[in-house]
Each structure stands twice: as structure tokens, then as C-alpha cells.
Coordinates of C-alpha atoms and ligand atoms in Angstrom, one line a residue:
X1 CA -191.6 87.0 -37.6
X2 CA -190.2 83.9 -39.5
X3 CA -192.1 81.1 -38.1
X4 CA -189.9 78.4 -36.5
X5 CA -188.0 76.0 -38.6
X6 CA -189.2 72.3 -37.7
X7 CA -186.3 70.8 -35.4
X8 CA -184.4 68.5 -37.5
X9 CA -183.6 71.2 -40.3
X10 CA -181.9 72.8 -37.9
X11 CA -180.5 69.5 -36.8
X12 CA -179.7 68.0 -40.3
X13 CA -177.4 71.8 -40.8
X14 CA -175.6 71.5 -37.9
X15 CA -174.9 67.7 -39.1
X16 CA -174.1 68.1 -41.9
X17 CA -170.7 69.1 -41.9
X18 CA -169.4 66.4 -40.1
X19 CA -170.6 64.2 -42.1
X20 CA -169.3 65.9 -45.2
X21 CA -165.4 64.4 -46.3
X22 CA -162.6 66.6 -44.9
X23 CA -161.4 68.4 -47.8
X24 CA -158.0 69.8 -46.3
X25 CA -156.1 68.6 -42.9
X26 CA -156.6 71.3 -39.6
X27 CA -153.7 73.3 -39.1
X28 CA -152.8 72.2 -35.3
X29 CA -149.7 74.5 -33.6
X30 CA -148.6 74.0 -30.1
X31 CA -147.7 77.5 -28.9
X32 CA -146.1 75.7 -25.3
X33 CA -147.6 75.6 -22.2
X34 CA -147.8 76.9 -18.4
X35 CA -147.1 75.4 -15.0
X36 CA -146.7 76.7 -11.5
X37 CA -143.9 75.1 -9.5
X38 CA -143.5 76.2 -6.0
X39 CA -146.0 78.6 -7.0
X40 CA -144.0 80.7 -9.7
X41 CA -145.1 80.9 -13.2
X42 CA -143.0 79.6 -15.5
X43 CA -143.5 79.3 -19.7
X44 CA -142.6 76.7 -21.3
X45 CA -141.9 76.8 -25.2
X46 CA -143.2 74.5 -27.9
X47 CA -139.7 73.3 -29.2
X48 CA -137.1 71.5 -27.1
X49 CA -134.1 73.0 -26.5
X50 CA -132.1 69.1 -26.8
X51 CA -133.8 65.4 -26.5
X52 CA -132.3 62.9 -24.0
X53 CA -132.9 59.3 -23.1
X54 CA -134.8 59.2 -20.1
X55 CA -132.9 58.5 -17.4
X56 CA -135.4 55.8 -15.2
X57 CA -134.7 57.3 -12.0
X58 CA -136.6 60.2 -13.5
X59 CA -139.9 58.2 -14.2
X60 CA -140.7 58.4 -10.1
X61 CA -140.7 62.4 -10.5
X62 CA -143.1 64.7 -10.6
X63 CA -144.7 64.9 -13.6
X64 CA -147.3 67.8 -14.5
X65 CA -148.9 68.1 -18.1
X66 CA -146.5 65.4 -18.9
X67 CA -143.5 67.7 -18.0
X68 CA -141.2 67.1 -14.8
X69 CA -138.8 69.9 -13.6
X70 CA -135.4 69.4 -13.6
X71 CA -131.9 70.8 -12.9
X72 CA -128.8 70.0 -15.9
X73 CA -125.4 70.3 -13.9
X74 CA -122.4 70.0 -16.4
X75 CA -119.4 68.5 -14.2
X76 CA -115.7 68.9 -15.9
X77 CA -113.4 66.4 -14.5
X78 CA -112.1 68.7 -12.2
X79 CA -115.5 69.2 -9.8
X80 CA -117.0 65.7 -11.2
X81 CA -117.9 64.4 -7.4
X82 CA -120.5 65.0 -4.7
X83 CA -118.8 68.1 -4.0
X84 CA -118.7 69.4 -7.5
X85 CA -122.3 69.2 -7.3
X86 CA -122.7 70.4 -4.2
X87 CA -120.7 73.6 -5.2
X88 CA -122.6 74.2 -8.3
X89 CA -126.0 74.0 -7.1
X90 CA -125.5 76.1 -4.3
X91 CA -124.2 79.1 -6.4
X92 CA -127.8 78.4 -8.4
X93 CA -129.9 79.8 -5.4
X94 CA -129.3 83.4 -6.9
X95 CA -130.4 83.0 -10.2
X96 CA -134.1 84.3 -10.2
X97 CA -135.5 81.6 -12.4
X98 CA -134.3 78.5 -10.7
X99 CA -136.1 77.4 -7.4
X100 CA -135.9 74.4 -4.9
X101 CA -138.2 73.3 -7.0
X102 CA -136.5 71.9 -10.1
X103 CA -134.1 70.0 -7.7
X104 CA -136.6 67.3 -7.0
X105 CA -134.4 65.1 -9.8
X106 CA -130.7 66.5 -11.0
X107 CA -129.4 65.9 -14.0
X108 CA -125.9 65.5 -14.3
X109 CA -123.7 66.3 -17.5
X110 CA -120.8 64.9 -17.7
X111 CA -117.7 65.4 -20.1
X112 CA -115.3 63.1 -18.8
X113 CA -114.7 59.5 -19.5
X114 CA -115.9 57.8 -17.3
X115 CA -119.5 58.3 -14.9
X116 CA -119.0 60.4 -11.8
X117 CA -118.5 58.5 -8.7
X118 CA -121.6 59.1 -6.6
X119 CA -123.8 57.2 -4.0
X120 CA -125.4 54.7 -5.5
X121 CA -129.0 55.0 -4.8
X122 CA -129.5 57.5 -6.7
X123 CA -131.0 59.8 -4.3
X124 CA -129.2 62.4 -1.7
X125 CA -130.1 65.7 0.5
X126 CA -128.2 68.8 -0.8
X127 CA -126.9 70.9 1.2
X128 CA -130.0 73.7 1.3
X129 CA -132.1 71.6 0.1
X130 CA -135.5 70.3 2.8
X131 CA -136.0 67.5 0.0
X132 CA -133.9 64.3 -1.5
X133 CA -133.5 64.9 -5.2
X134 CA -133.4 61.9 -7.6
X135 CA -129.7 62.2 -9.5
X136 CA -128.8 60.4 -12.8
X137 CA -126.6 61.0 -15.6
X138 CA -125.7 61.5 -18.7
X139 CA -122.6 61.8 -20.7
X140 CA -122.6 65.7 -22.7
X141 CA -121.5 63.8 -26.1
X142 CA -125.5 61.7 -26.1
X143 CA -127.3 65.0 -25.5
X144 CA -128.5 66.0 -29.3
X145 CA -126.9 69.7 -28.2
X146 CA -124.6 70.8 -25.6
X147 CA -127.6 71.1 -22.1
X148 CA -126.2 73.9 -20.5
X149 CA -127.0 74.3 -16.6
X150 CA -130.1 75.3 -14.9
X151 CA -133.7 75.0 -14.8
X152 CA -135.7 72.6 -17.1
X153 CA -138.7 70.7 -17.9
X154 CA -137.9 67.2 -19.1
X155 CA -141.1 65.0 -20.8
X156 CA -141.4 61.7 -20.2
X157 CA -140.3 61.5 -24.1
X158 CA -137.0 62.9 -23.0
X159 CA -137.7 66.1 -24.6
X160 CA -136.1 69.1 -22.8
X161 CA -136.8 72.8 -22.4
X162 CA -136.0 75.4 -21.2
X163 CA -138.8 77.6 -19.0
X164 CA -139.4 81.3 -19.2
X165 CA -140.5 82.7 -16.1
X166 CA -142.7 84.8 -16.2
X167 CA -143.0 88.4 -14.5
X168 CA -146.0 90.7 -14.4
X169 CA -145.6 94.6 -16.5
X170 CA -146.9 96.2 -13.9
X171 CA -145.1 99.5 -14.9
X172 CA -146.5 98.6 -17.7
X173 CA -143.4 99.5 -19.7
X174 CA -143.8 97.2 -22.6
X175 CA -145.7 97.0 -25.4
X176 CA -145.5 93.7 -26.4
X177 CA -143.9 91.0 -24.4
X178 CA -141.5 88.3 -26.8
X179 CA -140.5 85.1 -27.4
X180 CA -137.9 83.7 -30.4
X181 CA -140.2 81.6 -32.9
X182 CA -136.9 80.5 -34.8
X183 CA -133.2 81.2 -35.1
X184 CA -134.4 84.6 -36.6
X185 CA -137.6 85.7 -36.2
X186 CA -139.3 86.5 -33.3
X187 CA -143.7 85.9 -31.6
X188 CA -145.2 87.3 -29.3
X189 CA -145.1 85.4 -26.0
X190 CA -148.2 83.5 -25.8
X191 CA -148.6 83.3 -21.6
X192 CA -150.3 85.8 -18.9
X193 CA -150.6 85.8 -15.4
X194 CA -152.4 88.1 -13.5
X195 CA -152.5 91.9 -13.5
X196 CA -154.7 95.1 -15.3
X197 CA -153.0 95.9 -18.5
X198 CA -149.9 94.6 -17.6
X199 CA -148.5 91.6 -19.7
X200 CA -146.5 88.5 -18.7
X201 CA -143.2 88.9 -20.0
X202 CA -140.8 86.0 -19.7
X203 CA -136.7 85.8 -19.3
X204 CA -134.9 82.8 -19.4
X205 CA -132.1 81.7 -16.5
X206 CA -129.4 83.4 -16.3
X207 CA -127.2 80.0 -15.5
X208 CA -127.1 79.2 -19.2
X209 CA -125.7 81.4 -20.6
X210 CA -121.7 82.0 -20.2
X211 CA -120.4 85.7 -21.8
X212 CA -117.3 85.9 -24.1
X213 CA -115.5 87.8 -26.2
X214 CA -117.5 86.1 -29.3
X215 CA -121.1 86.4 -27.0
X216 CA -120.0 89.6 -24.8
X217 CA -124.1 90.2 -24.2
X218 CA -125.0 86.4 -23.7
X219 CA -128.0 85.9 -21.8
X220 CA -127.9 89.8 -21.2
X221 CA -132.2 90.5 -21.4
X222 CA -133.1 93.2 -23.6
X223 CA -136.4 95.6 -23.9
X224 CA -136.7 97.3 -27.4
X225 CA -138.2 100.4 -28.0
X226 CA -140.9 99.8 -30.0
X227 CA -139.7 102.7 -32.9
X228 CA -137.2 99.2 -34.1
X229 CA -138.0 97.1 -35.9
X230 CA -138.0 93.1 -34.8
X231 CA -138.1 89.8 -37.5
X232 CA -142.1 88.8 -37.1
X233 CA -143.6 91.2 -35.0
X234 CA -145.5 94.6 -36.1
X235 CA -143.9 97.6 -35.3
X236 CA -146.3 100.3 -33.4
X237 CA -144.6 103.3 -33.1
X238 CA -146.7 104.4 -30.4
X239 CA -149.1 104.7 -32.6
X240 CA -152.8 102.3 -32.9
X241 CA -153.1 103.1 -36.6
X242 CA -149.8 102.6 -37.9
X243 CA -150.0 99.3 -35.5
X244 CA -152.8 98.0 -37.5
X245 CA -151.7 99.1 -41.2
X246 CA -148.5 97.5 -41.9
X247 CA -147.4 94.0 -41.7
X248 CA -144.7 92.8 -39.6
X249 CA -140.5 93.4 -39.7
X250 CA -139.1 91.2 -41.7
X251 CA -135.5 91.3 -40.9
X252 CA -134.5 92.9 -37.3
X253 CA -133.0 96.8 -37.8
X254 CA -129.4 97.3 -37.7
X255 CA -128.6 97.8 -34.2
X256 CA -131.2 95.0 -33.4
X257 CA -129.3 92.8 -35.0
X258 CA -126.0 93.8 -33.8
X259 CA -127.0 93.3 -30.0
X260 CA -128.6 89.6 -31.3
X261 CA -125.4 88.2 -32.8
X262 CA -123.5 89.5 -29.4
X263 CA -125.8 87.2 -27.7
X264 CA -128.9 89.4 -26.0
X265 CA -132.2 87.8 -25.5
X266 CA -135.1 89.9 -26.9
X267 CA -137.5 89.4 -24.4
X268 CA -139.9 92.7 -25.4
X269 CA -140.9 96.0 -27.7
X270 CA -141.3 98.5 -24.8
X271 CA -143.2 102.0 -25.2
X272 CA -142.3 105.0 -26.8
X273 CA -144.4 108.2 -26.7
X274 CA -146.1 108.1 -30.0
X275 CA -143.8 108.8 -33.3
X276 CA -141.3 109.5 -30.6
X277 CA -141.8 113.1 -30.1
X278 CA -142.1 114.6 -26.5
X279 CA -145.7 113.8 -24.5
X280 CA -146.4 114.5 -20.9
X281 CA -148.1 112.3 -19.1
X282 CA -150.7 111.6 -18.7
X283 CA -152.9 113.9 -20.8
X284 CA -151.0 113.6 -24.3
X285 CA -150.9 109.6 -24.4
X286 CA -154.0 108.9 -26.1
X287 CA -153.5 105.9 -28.3
X288 CA -151.7 104.2 -25.1
X289 CA -151.5 104.6 -21.5
X290 CA -147.6 106.3 -20.4
X291 CA -145.5 103.9 -18.4
X292 CA -145.2 104.7 -14.8
X293 CA -141.9 106.0 -13.2
X294 CA -141.2 104.0 -10.1
X295 CA -139.5 106.8 -8.3
X296 CA -141.6 109.1 -5.9
X297 CA -144.7 108.2 -5.2
X298 CA -144.8 106.4 -8.8
X299 CA -147.0 108.3 -10.2
X300 CA -144.2 110.3 -11.9
X301 CA -144.0 110.9 -15.3
X302 CA -140.8 108.5 -16.8
X303 CA -140.1 111.1 -19.1
X304 CA -140.4 110.2 -23.2
X305 CA -139.7 108.9 -25.7
X306 CA -137.7 105.8 -24.4
X307 CA -140.5 105.9 -22.0
X308 CA -141.1 102.4 -21.6
X309 CA -137.0 101.6 -21.5
X310 CA -136.8 104.1 -18.9
X311 CA -140.0 102.5 -16.5
X312 CA -139.2 99.4 -16.8
X313 CA -135.4 99.7 -16.3
X314 CA -136.4 101.8 -13.2
X315 CA -138.8 99.0 -12.7
X316 CA -137.9 95.7 -12.8
X317 CA -134.2 93.5 -11.4
X318 CA -135.0 90.8 -13.9
X319 CA -134.3 93.0 -16.7
X320 CA -131.1 93.8 -18.0
X321 CA -130.7 96.0 -21.0
X322 CA -132.7 98.3 -22.7
X323 CA -132.6 100.3 -26.4
X324 CA -133.9 102.9 -26.5
X325 CA -133.5 106.7 -28.9
X326 CA -132.1 110.0 -28.2
X327 CA -133.1 112.5 -30.9
X328 CA -133.5 115.9 -28.1
X329 CA -133.4 114.1 -25.3
X330 CA -135.3 110.6 -25.5
X331 CA -132.7 109.1 -23.4
X332 CA -131.2 111.4 -21.5
X333 CA -134.3 112.5 -20.3
X334 CA -136.3 109.0 -18.9
X335 CA -132.6 107.6 -17.6
X336 CA -132.5 111.0 -15.2
X337 CA -135.9 110.7 -13.9
X338 CA -135.5 107.4 -13.6
X339 CA -132.1 106.8 -12.0
X340 CA -130.6 105.3 -14.7
X341 CA -127.4 105.3 -16.9
X342 CA -128.6 106.3 -20.3
X343 CA -126.1 107.7 -23.2
X344 CA -127.0 110.1 -26.4
X345 CA -123.6 108.8 -28.1
X346 CA -122.3 111.4 -31.0
X347 CA -124.7 111.0 -33.8
X348 CA -123.8 108.4 -37.1
X349 CA -121.8 105.4 -34.9
X350 CA -124.7 103.0 -35.6
X351 CA -126.9 102.9 -39.5
X352 CA -130.6 103.3 -38.2
X353 CA -131.8 101.3 -40.9
X354 CA -135.3 99.2 -39.6
X355 CA -135.5 102.3 -36.8
X356 CA -138.3 104.8 -37.6
X357 CA -137.0 108.6 -38.2
X358 CA -137.9 111.5 -36.2
X359 CA -134.8 113.7 -37.7
X360 CA -131.7 111.7 -39.4
X361 CA -130.0 114.4 -39.0
X362 CA -130.2 114.4 -35.2
X363 CA -131.3 110.9 -34.7
X364 CA -129.2 108.6 -32.3
X365 CA -129.8 104.4 -30.7
X366 CA -128.1 104.4 -27.2
X367 CA -129.3 102.4 -23.9
X368 CA -131.1 102.3 -19.9
X369 CA -129.3 100.7 -18.1
X370 CA -129.3 99.9 -14.2
X371 CA -125.9 98.0 -14.7
X372 CA -122.4 100.1 -16.0
X373 CA -120.6 96.8 -16.9
X374 CA -123.6 95.8 -19.1
X375 CA -123.4 98.9 -20.2
X376 CA -120.2 99.4 -21.5
X377 CA -120.3 95.8 -22.8
X378 CA -123.3 97.0 -24.6
X379 CA -121.8 100.1 -26.1
X380 CA -118.8 98.4 -27.6
X381 CA -121.1 96.0 -29.6
X382 CA -123.2 98.6 -30.8
X383 CA -121.1 101.5 -31.9
X384 CA -118.6 98.6 -32.9
X385 CA -117.1 100.9 -35.3
X386 CA -115.8 103.1 -33.0
X387 CA -112.1 103.4 -31.4
X388 CA -112.7 102.5 -27.5
X389 CA -110.1 104.5 -26.0
X390 CA -107.7 103.1 -23.0
X391 CA -107.4 106.3 -21.7
X392 CA -109.9 108.9 -19.7
X393 CA -110.2 112.1 -20.6
X394 CA -108.5 115.3 -19.0
X395 CA -111.1 118.3 -20.3
X396 CA -114.1 118.4 -17.7
X397 CA -116.8 121.1 -18.7
X398 CA -119.5 121.4 -16.6
X399 CA -122.9 123.7 -18.4
X400 CA -125.2 125.3 -15.7
X401 CA -123.5 123.1 -12.8
X402 CA -124.0 124.7 -9.7
X403 CA -121.3 126.7 -8.1
X404 CA -122.4 126.6 -4.1
X405 CA -124.3 123.8 -2.6
X406 CA -127.3 126.0 -1.7
X407 CA -130.1 122.8 -1.4
X408 CA -129.7 118.9 -1.2
X409 CA -129.7 118.8 -4.8
X410 CA -126.8 120.8 -5.7
X411 CA -125.0 119.0 -2.6
X412 CA -125.3 115.8 -4.4
X413 CA -124.3 117.4 -7.8
X414 CA -121.3 119.1 -6.7
X415 CA -120.3 116.2 -5.0
X416 CA -120.5 113.7 -7.7
X417 CA -118.1 116.5 -9.3
X418 CA -115.4 116.3 -6.8
X419 CA -115.1 113.1 -7.0
X420 CA -115.0 112.7 -11.2
X421 CA -112.6 115.5 -10.7
X422 CA -110.2 113.0 -8.4
X423 CA -111.2 110.0 -10.7
X424 CA -109.8 111.7 -13.6
X425 CA -107.2 114.2 -12.0
X426 CA -108.4 117.3 -13.4
X427 CA -110.5 120.8 -12.9
X428 CA -113.5 121.1 -14.4
X429 CA -114.1 124.3 -16.5
X430 CA -117.5 125.8 -16.0
X431 CA -118.8 126.7 -20.0
X432 CA -121.1 129.3 -20.4
X433 CA -122.4 128.8 -23.6
X434 CA -124.0 132.0 -24.2
X435 CA -121.0 134.2 -23.5
X436 CA -118.8 131.2 -25.4
X437 CA -121.4 132.2 -28.5
X438 CA -121.2 135.9 -28.2
X439 CA -117.1 135.8 -28.7
X440 CA -117.4 133.4 -31.3
X441 CA -120.7 133.8 -33.0
X442 CA -120.4 134.2 -36.6
X443 CA -120.5 137.4 -39.0
X444 CA -124.3 138.5 -39.2
X445 CA -126.0 135.9 -36.3
X446 CA -128.3 136.6 -33.8
X447 CA -125.8 137.8 -30.8
X448 CA -128.8 135.8 -28.2
X449 CA -127.5 132.1 -28.8
X450 CA -131.1 131.2 -27.8
X451 CA -133.0 133.5 -30.7
X452 CA -130.8 132.5 -33.0
X453 CA -131.7 128.8 -32.4
X454 CA -135.4 130.1 -31.4
X455 CA -137.4 126.6 -32.7
X456 CA -134.8 125.2 -34.8
X457 CA -135.1 121.8 -33.3
X458 CA -138.5 121.5 -34.4
X459 CA -138.9 122.9 -37.0
X460 CA -136.2 120.4 -38.0
X461 CA -137.8 117.4 -36.5
X462 CA -141.6 118.5 -37.9
X463 CA -140.2 118.8 -41.4
X464 CA -138.1 115.5 -41.7
X465 CA -141.0 113.4 -39.7
X466 CA -143.2 115.1 -41.7
X467 CA -141.3 114.1 -45.1
X468 CA -140.3 110.7 -44.2
X469 CA -142.9 109.3 -41.8
X470 CA -146.2 111.5 -41.4
X471 CA -147.1 111.6 -45.6
X472 CA -146.4 107.9 -46.2
X473 CA -148.1 106.9 -43.6
X474 CA -151.2 109.2 -44.1
X475 CA -151.2 108.1 -48.0
X476 CA -150.7 104.8 -47.2
X477 CA -154.1 104.6 -44.4
X478 CA -156.1 106.3 -46.7
X479 CA -155.2 103.9 -49.6
X480 CA -157.3 101.2 -47.9
X481 CA -159.5 103.3 -45.7
X482 CA -161.3 105.3 -48.0
X483 CA -159.3 108.5 -47.9
X484 CA -159.5 108.7 -44.6
X485 CA -157.0 109.8 -42.1
X486 CA -155.6 107.7 -39.5
X487 CA -155.7 109.2 -35.9
X488 CA -152.5 110.4 -34.2
X489 CA -152.0 112.2 -30.5
X490 CA -151.6 116.0 -30.2
X491 CA -148.2 117.1 -30.2
X492 CA -147.0 119.3 -27.5
X493 CA -146.9 123.2 -28.5
X494 CA -143.6 124.3 -30.0
X495 CA -143.7 127.0 -27.2
X496 CA -144.7 125.0 -24.4
X497 CA -141.9 121.9 -25.4
X498 CA -139.3 124.9 -25.3
X499 CA -140.8 126.1 -22.0
X500 CA -141.1 122.8 -20.2
X501 CA -137.4 121.6 -21.0
X502 CA -139.5 118.4 -22.0
X503 CA -136.8 116.4 -23.9
X504 CA -138.1 114.8 -27.9
Ligands
NAG601 C1 -129.2 56.9 -0.3 O1 -127.9 57.9 -0.1 C2 -128.2 58.9 0.4 C3 -127.0 59.8 0.3 O2 -125.9 58.9 0.5 C4 -128.5 58.5 2.0 O3 -128.5 59.5 2.9 C5 -129.5 57.8 1.7 O4 -130.0 57.3 3.4 C6 -129.6 56.7 0.9 N1 -130.8 56.0 1.1 C7 -131.1 54.7 1.1 C8 -132.5 54.6 0.8 O5 -130.1 53.9 0.9
NAG602 C1 -136.5 74.9 4.5 O1 -136.8 75.5 5.7 C2 -136.7 75.8 6.6 C3 -137.5 75.6 7.3 O2 -138.9 75.4 7.5 C4 -137.2 77.0 5.8 O3 -136.4 78.2 6.7 C5 -135.9 77.1 4.2 O4 -136.1 78.4 3.5 C6 -136.1 75.7 3.4 N1 -135.2 75.8 2.6 C7 -135.6 75.5 0.8 C8 -134.6 75.7 -0.1 O5 -136.5 75.8 0.7
NAG603 C1 -124.4 57.6 -25.0 O1 -124.4 57.2 -26.1 C2 -123.7 55.8 -26.7 C3 -123.3 55.1 -27.9 O2 -123.6 56.6 -28.7 C4 -124.4 54.7 -25.9 O3 -124.1 52.7 -26.1 C5 -125.2 55.0 -24.3 O4 -126.0 53.9 -24.1 C6 -125.4 56.2 -24.2 N1 -125.7 57.0 -22.7 C7 -126.9 57.2 -22.7 C8 -126.6 57.1 -20.9 O5 -128.0 56.8 -23.2
NAG604 C1 -123.6 133.4 -18.8 O1 -123.3 134.8 -18.9 C2 -124.4 135.3 -19.1 C3 -124.0 136.7 -19.0 O2 -122.9 137.3 -18.8 C4 -125.1 135.8 -17.6 O3 -125.5 136.6 -17.7 C5 -125.5 134.3 -17.8 O4 -126.3 134.3 -16.3 C6 -124.5 133.5 -17.4 N1 -125.7 131.9 -17.8 C7 -124.8 131.0 -16.8 C8 -125.5 129.6 -17.1 O5 -124.1 131.1 -16.2
NAG605 C1 -139.1 132.8 -31.8 O1 -138.3 134.0 -32.4 C2 -139.6 134.6 -32.8 C3 -139.6 135.7 -33.6 O2 -138.7 137.0 -32.9 C4 -140.3 134.5 -31.5 O3 -142.2 135.7 -31.8 C5 -140.3 133.3 -31.2 O4 -141.2 133.8 -29.3 C6 -140.0 132.8 -30.9 N1 -139.6 131.2 -30.2 C7 -138.8 130.5 -29.2 C8 -139.6 129.3 -29.1 O5 -138.1 130.9 -28.9

């Protein structure tokens, strides 16, 4: 045992750095702050959206942490009176980020030449409110940029911040909630709320955004499957070693960029089964836990590989759209079992640069959403090169569809088919693929389609992903880890996959 050193040595060691000259300035960066307003959690970013002269009546508003909740209401010449304000505020109740706490102070932004004519005492009780609101005015041309209506936090120096409302990812659908860090990069959301292994996700008010032909997805809250690169953020591909090994992406994947350019707001990266291979919950999900499918008892398999997008869209009314991928069913499976609109598009409709490949011959980018109108708007953006037809198709084929309503599920399918036939003014034709194959097969091919295709799909994706993803990954990992191999989840066997109807 070493003898104890005399206390003065410890003391001098401890104090000595304090007496040395500083050799470099500390790097101190604010990452924003969190607040509770009427018990609802908000994240306030470090960078203000705009700066206003602090209206003097607001100095009596309630501030916490240097910030006061306020509501901005833009009034135009047409609705620039008290009734215009009342009408605007009455529409805010439908927004999930705004609440009456923001109504304590109302900043009326007016584009008109003259300040609107309001009660002069600067305070009034709006219909639906149990509190009086301080009302103040600013001409919209005075702010540093035009300030859309909605909820804000205002600092004592006039900085105006757009808060994000924080929601719990209780379904475990996200890998990394995100905020926009600059014009072109994203960063981890530096905020959380109570929950075990369920990070908070922050969403902006929908009141800020107006969809236009230039920005048809303005304000659409978007989740991105974690095989797509997002600038400034590490991609995981569902694998811990991959996440640890590679640096953050420097640019968005092409499909992500198209959606962002159209106004979509990325709120986070979402879980994928590892390397977008088929995985069954929960045994195969070793590196990360499978998300929870909210249907049934809440413990159903969310299907894979767009598992996070499927579970998230199924679970969260605050999430509008998720970007998934489909090679052999990775959107079709999760959208089916979570009751969503999902699509596998025709192959080759959008460049997949910046997206992890499974097999480029079959990989596609598509969506999962609860809202078919958002789906259409997003599809027009993502598949911008595809002509959109103004007429509905007249040919309708069914494959393996029931012909009689033997059970409840068959009855639902047949009722749907009847409605679709009515809508398209056509009749469905049942297609038997094996019969069709038998009558049209090329010379020398196996007369059984199942035998002919056999294990074509698993062989194709295995060979392609081995070459494009596994080999370079193993080599890069070995180079910095003494030649060792990274851990990779066990993949289900080919025969299991074929028999289980599991998508890949
Ligand atoms: C301020 O104006 C509101 C709305 O006209 C009115 O209800 C309130 O009594 C006024 N308060 C004072 C102190 O004048
Ligand atoms: C106002 O108070 C009533 C009665 O307490 C309550 O039902 C209502 O929700 C309150 N409205 C708001 C906007 O807080
Ligand atoms: C708006 O700007 C003009 C000049 O640009 C200034 O005279 C005026 O005081 C400003 N108004 C407010 C409310 O700050
Ligand atoms: C397709 O036709 C074959 C041969 O007639 C039959 O055995 C099979 O059950 C049919 N498949 C479907 C899905 O109807
Ligand atoms: C593929 O064909 C081989 C040889 O006939 C057979 O042994 C195997 O079971 C088939 N596999 C599948 C998945 O159909």
C-alpha cells in the first residue's frame, strides 16, 4: 500500500490548473432547453426563428427560464379586427402543439398599413378562453423574417422561438429523434421525457405551414427508415457495429432530399430489421428490440423490414408520413399488419443513392401512412419522373383472393373488391399465376413456377448484399478491430422464410 500523501500535495495538484493561464477558450454551445406549459413538455431550440422588438405590454407576461409562451396571429386587411383574431384563434384548438398557455399573450402581426383597431387596454378575454390575453401588435415587415401564425416562446430580448412538442416513442419505433441543425444538416434531439427505452420525439406546430404547389409537403412530419442517409446523422442499418464504425452522413439520400425540398419536416430515424433482412419479433432482434405493433393486444409482430415506420404510423397520430423501402415485401408487410396505406412502387422510379442496398435489382423506396391524401402528395414528389395518370385503370386482377365469404376476413375482402369494381366500373378477373405460367412458360423451363423460382429471391439478395454491404463492412471493421468480425444478427433460414410468408 502506498503511504498517504500529505494533504497539501493533493491540494496543490487540485488547485494548480486554476492558477495556470488559459491556453484556449472553452467551447460552450447551447442546445436549447425544455419547458412544461400546462403540463405539456416542449423543446425550445437554441436558435431563434425571428427577432422582434419586445412589446412593452408583454413585460408583464409569465416568463420561465427567460421565455414567455406567446401566440402569433397574422391578420391581413380582410380580417384585421377583433373578430378576425377570434376566428383565427378558434381554429388553433385543433393543433396538437398549441394550447391555451400560449394564449396568455397574443402578438398580432399585421400586413396592413394601419394597426388593426382593437380595445385599447391591451388585454381581452377571447371566446373559449378562461383567461385574459395580453394583445400586442407588430407590423409583419418589422420582423427579421416573416413570422407564421402559431405557438412561440419569446425571450426578454425579443427572440422568438418555434417550440417542438415532445411525445414519447412508447412503441419503440424510432432509432434517433432528430432536429434540424442547419439549413442542410440534422442532429439528435437533445431532449427527453419519462419512458423506458422510448426517446422523446419533437414535432413542430402544423399552424406554421401552408402547403403550396412548390412545397406540397410543407410541415408534413416525416420519419425515415434508418437505412437512408440523413445529413449530419449516423446511419445504423439496424446494426450496432455499423453505427459505431462509420461517420455521420454528409448528405441526405436522394429520396430524403426530394421530400425535404418539398417541405417535409424530418422528426427522426426509424427502426429497420437488421440490414433490412426479414426478422421475426422478438428472437431475431438481437442488436435492437423490435418495435411494437399497436394492433391486437399490442404484442403483435410489426413485420419487417420497415418495422419502425409501420409501428410508428400505426401508433402515433402526430406522425404524418414514413419513408420505408420494399425489396421483397418490406413495406407491404408492415403496412398490412398495422392497417396503413403502403406501397411497393415500380422498380427504378427514384435514385437510391445514399440508401443501403439489399439487392439493387429489386430495391424500391415507398411510404407508410394513415392518410391517402398525404400518400398521393408524397408519391408525386418522390416519383417526380413518373407521369401521373388522370384516369383510373380499367383492368383489375386478383391473385389468391377468396371467391366466397367463408369467414369474417373473406367477407371484408370481398366487400372491398365489390366497392373497387364499382368505383372503377369494371369487373375483376381472377388470375392463377401457376396456370398462367404453365400456359406461357419458356421452352425448357420447369413446369412448376414454385420449383422454377425455388430460392431465386434469397440467393439474389444474399449474393448482392454480401458483395455490396457485408464484405466492405467486415473489411472496414477488421481494419480497426484487430481483424475481428462485427456481430451480426442471425438471419432466418431460407426455408423458414419461404414457409413463413415473412417479407424481406
Ligand atoms: C379591457 O378590455 C376588455 C375587452 O374590451 C374588457 O373586457 C376589460 O374590462 C378592459 N379592462 C380594463 C381594465 O379596462
Ligand atoms: C375553461 O373552464 C371550463 C370549466 O372549468 C373547462 O371545462 C374548460 O375546459 C376550460 N377551457 C380552457 C380552454 O381551458
Ligand atoms: C417598425 O419599423 C419602423 C422602421 O423600419 C419603425 O419606425 C417602427 O418603430 C417599427 N415598429 C415597431 C413596432 O417596432
Ligand atoms: C391454380 O390452378 C391450379 C391448377 O388448376 C390449382 O391446383 C390451384 O389451386 C389454383 N390456385 C389458386 C390460388 O386458385
Ligand atoms: C429448391 O429445390 C431444391 C431441389 O429440388 C429442393 O431440395 C428445395 O427444397 C427447394 N427449396 C425451396 C425453398 O423450395
